[in-house]
Tab-separated table of C-alpha atoms in Angstrom:
chain	number	residue	atom	x	y	z
A	1	UNK	CA	19.869	-36.226	-35.984
A	2	UNK	CA	20.008	-32.829	-37.694
A	3	UNK	CA	16.206	-32.617	-37.837
A	4	UNK	CA	15.950	-33.494	-34.130
A	5	UNK	CA	18.308	-30.620	-33.339
A	6	UNK	CA	16.272	-28.270	-35.549
A	7	UNK	CA	13.050	-29.190	-33.742
A	8	UNK	CA	14.747	-28.631	-30.375
A	9	UNK	CA	15.953	-25.203	-31.480
A	10	UNK	CA	12.524	-24.237	-32.789
A	11	UNK	CA	10.929	-25.065	-29.451
A	12	UNK	CA	13.694	-23.218	-27.595
A	13	UNK	CA	12.787	-20.175	-29.694
A	14	UNK	CA	9.129	-20.723	-28.681
A	15	UNK	CA	8.146	-21.500	-32.271
A	16	UNK	CA	6.005	-24.407	-31.117
A	17	UNK	CA	3.488	-24.126	-33.933
A	18	UNK	CA	6.216	-24.238	-36.554
A	19	UNK	CA	7.917	-27.191	-34.818
A	20	UNK	CA	4.668	-29.150	-34.636
A	21	UNK	CA	3.960	-28.406	-38.292
A	22	UNK	CA	7.414	-29.611	-39.282
A	23	UNK	CA	6.935	-32.848	-37.339
A	24	UNK	CA	3.661	-33.406	-39.134
A	25	UNK	CA	5.275	-32.764	-42.510
A	26	UNK	CA	7.982	-35.308	-41.773
A	27	UNK	CA	5.323	-37.935	-41.176
A	28	UNK	CA	3.401	-37.294	-44.416
A	29	UNK	CA	4.933	-38.920	-47.539
A	30	UNK	CA	2.948	-36.641	-49.831
A	31	UNK	CA	4.940	-33.643	-48.623
A	32	UNK	CA	7.960	-34.779	-50.653
A	33	UNK	CA	6.207	-33.621	-53.823
A	34	UNK	CA	5.721	-30.069	-52.545
A	35	UNK	CA	8.110	-27.228	-53.228
A	36	UNK	CA	10.192	-25.568	-50.500
A	37	UNK	CA	8.123	-22.388	-50.799
A	38	UNK	CA	4.859	-24.315	-50.349
A	39	UNK	CA	6.100	-26.198	-47.310
A	40	UNK	CA	7.484	-23.011	-45.768
A	41	UNK	CA	4.196	-21.192	-46.324
A	42	UNK	CA	2.324	-24.010	-44.570
A	43	UNK	CA	4.740	-23.941	-41.632
A	44	UNK	CA	4.421	-20.172	-41.207
A	45	UNK	CA	0.629	-20.451	-41.416
A	46	UNK	CA	0.703	-23.115	-38.698
A	47	UNK	CA	2.765	-20.870	-36.435
A	48	UNK	CA	0.386	-17.930	-36.984
A	49	UNK	CA	-2.646	-20.055	-36.051
A	50	UNK	CA	-0.812	-21.426	-33.013
A	51	UNK	CA	-0.036	-17.933	-31.757
A	52	UNK	CA	-3.598	-16.775	-32.362
A	53	UNK	CA	-4.913	-19.744	-30.375
A	54	UNK	CA	-2.573	-18.955	-27.489
A	55	UNK	CA	-3.581	-15.301	-27.556
A	56	UNK	CA	-7.272	-16.235	-27.510
A	57	UNK	CA	-6.770	-18.557	-24.540
A	58	UNK	CA	-4.947	-15.779	-22.688
A	59	UNK	CA	-7.645	-13.203	-23.486
A	60	UNK	CA	-10.434	-15.541	-22.352
A	61	UNK	CA	-8.588	-16.392	-19.140
A	62	UNK	CA	-8.022	-12.720	-18.305
A	63	UNK	CA	-11.641	-11.854	-19.159
A	64	UNK	CA	-13.000	-14.094	-16.367
A	65	UNK	CA	-16.357	-14.359	-18.098
A	66	UNK	CA	-19.207	-15.847	-16.090
A	67	UNK	CA	-20.133	-17.966	-19.114
A	68	UNK	CA	-16.826	-18.600	-20.843
A	69	UNK	CA	-18.341	-20.979	-23.412
A	70	UNK	CA	-21.116	-18.588	-24.474
A	71	UNK	CA	-20.952	-17.986	-28.231
A	72	UNK	CA	-23.014	-15.801	-30.544
A	73	UNK	CA	-23.477	-18.813	-32.843
A	74	UNK	CA	-25.583	-20.433	-30.098
A	75	UNK	CA	-27.966	-17.515	-29.513
A	76	UNK	CA	-31.518	-18.640	-28.781
A	77	UNK	CA	-33.701	-16.311	-30.857
A	78	UNK	CA	-36.994	-18.188	-30.644
A	79	UNK	CA	-40.162	-16.054	-30.582
A	80	UNK	CA	-40.960	-14.401	-27.272
A	81	UNK	CA	-37.360	-13.751	-26.200
A	82	UNK	CA	-37.092	-10.297	-27.726
A	83	UNK	CA	-33.866	-11.190	-29.535
A	84	UNK	CA	-33.447	-10.313	-33.197
A	85	UNK	CA	-30.702	-12.683	-34.313
A	86	UNK	CA	-29.797	-10.575	-37.327
A	87	UNK	CA	-29.494	-7.473	-35.129
A	88	UNK	CA	-27.241	-9.224	-32.601
A	89	UNK	CA	-25.023	-10.744	-35.305
A	90	UNK	CA	-24.739	-7.375	-37.035
A	91	UNK	CA	-23.658	-5.840	-33.734
A	92	UNK	CA	-21.122	-8.593	-32.984
A	93	UNK	CA	-19.597	-8.416	-36.462
A	94	UNK	CA	-19.546	-4.616	-36.479
A	95	UNK	CA	-17.041	-2.118	-35.101
A	96	UNK	CA	-18.779	-1.393	-31.777
A	97	UNK	CA	-15.613	-2.276	-29.852
A	98	UNK	CA	-13.259	-0.127	-31.887
A	99	UNK	CA	-15.737	2.758	-31.858
A	100	UNK	CA	-16.122	2.595	-28.058
A	101	UNK	CA	-19.881	2.048	-28.060
A	102	UNK	CA	-22.020	0.926	-25.115
A	103	UNK	CA	-24.268	-2.141	-25.257
A	104	UNK	CA	-27.151	-1.954	-22.779
A	105	UNK	CA	-28.954	-5.257	-22.175
A	106	UNK	CA	-32.091	-5.236	-20.023
A	107	UNK	CA	-34.794	-7.756	-19.206
A	108	UNK	CA	-36.296	-9.864	-16.410
A	109	UNK	CA	-34.290	-12.276	-14.282
A	110	UNK	CA	-33.284	-15.459	-16.062
A	111	UNK	CA	-33.918	-14.016	-19.536
A	112	UNK	CA	-30.303	-14.612	-20.588
A	113	UNK	CA	-28.810	-11.135	-20.203
A	114	UNK	CA	-25.522	-12.282	-18.667
A	115	UNK	CA	-25.166	-15.088	-21.211
A	116	UNK	CA	-25.703	-12.710	-24.128
A	117	UNK	CA	-23.222	-10.218	-22.678
A	118	UNK	CA	-20.639	-12.995	-22.300
A	119	UNK	CA	-21.300	-14.203	-25.849
A	120	UNK	CA	-20.621	-10.716	-27.233
A	121	UNK	CA	-17.533	-10.406	-25.034
A	122	UNK	CA	-16.282	-13.856	-26.035
A	123	UNK	CA	-16.552	-12.944	-29.707
A	124	UNK	CA	-14.645	-9.736	-28.987
A	125	UNK	CA	-11.863	-11.924	-27.559
A	126	UNK	CA	-11.943	-14.046	-30.706
A	127	UNK	CA	-11.313	-10.856	-32.664
A	128	UNK	CA	-8.284	-10.084	-30.519
A	129	UNK	CA	-9.796	-7.582	-28.064
A	130	UNK	CA	-9.113	-7.543	-24.325
A	131	UNK	CA	-12.132	-8.036	-22.051
A	132	UNK	CA	-12.873	-7.867	-18.326
A	133	UNK	CA	-16.070	-9.126	-16.671
A	134	UNK	CA	-17.277	-7.614	-13.391
A	135	UNK	CA	-20.450	-8.160	-11.358
A	136	UNK	CA	-21.469	-4.768	-10.013
A	137	UNK	CA	-22.636	-6.095	-6.580
A	138	UNK	CA	-19.161	-7.585	-5.996
A	139	UNK	CA	-17.359	-4.687	-7.650
A	140	UNK	CA	-18.333	-2.370	-4.795
A	141	UNK	CA	-16.360	-4.468	-2.288
A	142	UNK	CA	-13.413	-4.820	-4.672
A	143	UNK	CA	-13.259	-1.068	-5.116
A	144	UNK	CA	-13.291	-0.609	-1.345
A	145	UNK	CA	-10.346	-3.003	-1.007
A	146	UNK	CA	-8.391	-1.284	-3.784
A	147	UNK	CA	-8.869	2.116	-2.182
A	148	UNK	CA	-7.690	0.712	1.140
A	149	UNK	CA	-4.580	-0.874	-0.388
A	150	UNK	CA	-3.742	2.158	-2.519
A	151	UNK	CA	-4.003	0.223	-5.809
A	152	UNK	CA	-7.150	1.879	-7.170
A	153	UNK	CA	-5.313	4.396	-9.348
A	154	UNK	CA	-3.142	1.753	-11.004
A	155	UNK	CA	-6.144	-0.537	-11.540
A	156	UNK	CA	-8.126	2.337	-13.063
A	157	UNK	CA	-5.345	2.931	-15.588
A	158	UNK	CA	-5.294	-0.744	-16.513
A	159	UNK	CA	-9.073	-0.768	-16.845
A	160	UNK	CA	-8.956	2.248	-19.152
A	161	UNK	CA	-6.837	0.181	-21.574
A	162	UNK	CA	-9.241	-2.781	-21.601
A	163	UNK	CA	-11.169	-2.907	-24.876
A	164	UNK	CA	-14.444	-4.268	-23.453
A	165	UNK	CA	-15.709	-3.921	-19.882
A	166	UNK	CA	-18.718	-6.040	-18.889
A	167	UNK	CA	-20.708	-4.695	-15.922
A	168	UNK	CA	-23.186	-7.435	-15.025
A	169	UNK	CA	-26.196	-7.087	-12.690
A	170	UNK	CA	-26.191	-3.297	-12.807
A	171	UNK	CA	-28.749	-1.910	-10.376
A	172	UNK	CA	-29.201	-5.140	-8.406
A	173	UNK	CA	-28.035	-3.705	-5.060
A	174	UNK	CA	-27.635	-0.251	-3.570
A	175	UNK	CA	-24.335	1.576	-3.992
A	176	UNK	CA	-22.592	4.086	-1.758
A	177	UNK	CA	-21.228	7.510	-2.677
A	178	UNK	CA	-17.686	6.228	-3.231
A	179	UNK	CA	-18.863	3.574	-5.677
A	180	UNK	CA	-20.921	6.155	-7.579
A	181	UNK	CA	-17.830	8.300	-8.022
A	182	UNK	CA	-15.719	5.296	-9.018
A	183	UNK	CA	-18.254	4.175	-11.624
A	184	UNK	CA	-18.201	7.670	-13.109
A	185	UNK	CA	-14.388	7.579	-13.275
A	186	UNK	CA	-14.433	4.140	-14.921
A	187	UNK	CA	-17.036	5.082	-17.507
A	188	UNK	CA	-15.599	8.531	-18.177
A	189	UNK	CA	-12.207	7.003	-19.055
A	190	UNK	CA	-13.904	4.753	-21.618
A	191	UNK	CA	-16.292	7.174	-23.313
A	192	UNK	CA	-15.686	7.272	-27.048
A	193	UNK	CA	-12.588	5.080	-26.800
A	194	UNK	CA	-13.440	1.755	-25.172
A	195	UNK	CA	-16.597	-0.352	-25.221
A	196	UNK	CA	-18.818	-1.179	-22.248
A	197	UNK	CA	-21.536	-3.827	-21.874
A	198	UNK	CA	-24.097	-3.384	-19.090
A	199	UNK	CA	-26.782	-5.874	-18.085
A	200	UNK	CA	-29.628	-4.938	-15.762
A	201	UNK	CA	-33.048	-6.036	-14.596
A	202	UNK	CA	-33.886	-2.365	-14.186
A	203	UNK	CA	-35.262	-0.594	-17.253
A	204	UNK	CA	-32.886	2.140	-18.375
A	205	UNK	CA	-35.321	4.883	-17.337
A	206	UNK	CA	-34.870	3.727	-13.703
A	207	UNK	CA	-31.070	3.862	-13.700
A	208	UNK	CA	-30.994	7.522	-12.714
A	209	UNK	CA	-32.897	6.809	-9.489
A	210	UNK	CA	-30.722	3.768	-8.699
A	211	UNK	CA	-27.481	5.730	-8.971
A	212	UNK	CA	-28.907	8.072	-6.374
A	213	UNK	CA	-26.924	11.246	-6.887
A	214	UNK	CA	-28.531	13.402	-9.571
A	215	UNK	CA	-25.314	15.073	-10.728
A	216	UNK	CA	-23.338	11.831	-10.985
A	217	UNK	CA	-26.299	10.013	-12.539
A	218	UNK	CA	-26.588	12.670	-15.240
A	219	UNK	CA	-22.874	12.399	-15.980
A	220	UNK	CA	-22.847	8.577	-16.130
A	221	UNK	CA	-25.951	8.272	-18.299
A	222	UNK	CA	-24.809	11.059	-20.610
A	223	UNK	CA	-21.604	9.132	-21.320
A	224	UNK	CA	-23.260	5.732	-21.681
A	225	UNK	CA	-25.987	6.988	-23.997
A	226	UNK	CA	-23.772	8.946	-26.403
A	227	UNK	CA	-23.277	5.948	-28.698
A	228	UNK	CA	-25.174	2.900	-27.524
A	229	UNK	CA	-26.968	-0.221	-28.668
A	230	UNK	CA	-30.018	-1.309	-26.683
A	231	UNK	CA	-31.146	-4.936	-26.393
A	232	UNK	CA	-34.311	-5.673	-24.400
A	233	UNK	CA	-34.907	-9.339	-23.574
A	234	UNK	CA	-38.340	-10.702	-22.713
A	235	UNK	CA	-39.987	-13.996	-21.796
A	236	UNK	CA	-39.828	-16.468	-18.944
A	237	UNK	CA	-36.679	-17.500	-17.106
A	238	UNK	CA	-34.406	-19.865	-19.052
A	239	UNK	CA	-32.817	-21.240	-15.900
A	240	UNK	CA	-33.562	-24.873	-15.293
A	241	UNK	CA	-36.164	-25.381	-12.612
A	242	UNK	CA	-35.850	-28.366	-10.385
A	243	UNK	CA	-39.123	-30.257	-10.512
A	244	UNK	CA	-40.193	-32.345	-7.586
A	245	UNK	CA	-41.438	-35.715	-8.733
A	246	UNK	CA	-44.495	-36.967	-6.819
A	247	UNK	CA	-44.070	-40.135	-4.833
A	248	UNK	CA	-46.658	-42.730	-5.797
A	249	UNK	CA	-47.701	-44.919	-2.884
A	250	UNK	CA	-49.071	-48.317	-3.687
A	251	UNK	CA	-52.613	-48.964	-2.456
A	252	UNK	CA	-52.531	-52.650	-3.293
A	253	UNK	CA	-53.179	-54.932	-0.336
A	254	UNK	CA	-50.005	-56.267	1.260
A	255	UNK	CA	-49.380	-59.922	1.810
A	256	UNK	CA	-49.374	-60.914	5.422
């Protein structure tokens, strides 16, 4: 009865990991031979892992990654893809997020740019960093809505606190003057403090022309290129192609 009350109180205090660990200990006869300090240490460890798991789930949910299950452990580095596995792992395990570096991923359509960006972002979440994924073609409309509703300023402040911003499909569609200015504001707030991942089919040397305004383009590229890591993917599209199976017609004579 007393233990049931203790478990209820632990859950009321939102110590679910500790409560679950205690329930498990009660069901294991071998625990009787352990000291109080050992059992307590195991319970605290269980609570810490439980909280870390909850935090990770929250970070991944808020990130809204296009490929939420992408993981750096699953990187396809076969010849012809332009991916140096050791280089990518060194980047992921390094301090690029804390140092506020940019990661610029370019390559042809279907080469896996978005997947790689999501894998790096997912690992950043696993290390406790906040992430937000945005597709640039859709971002333009979202920015227009935020300006119209008067929420752009508040959103910009929130974005400036996000550890990793993923801008996917950079350069895929034309942008207007307002979006150019907004992109500069977003990137300027992050320079040297927060990390940014950009994926694009356009080679980096064409970004200036895509942005359109020479002054703003200079300012954006100057900030992105201060401290950056460049990954250039190559090879054919990895997207599954639907193959049409030929229909074989029988030429055998039919029975009357």
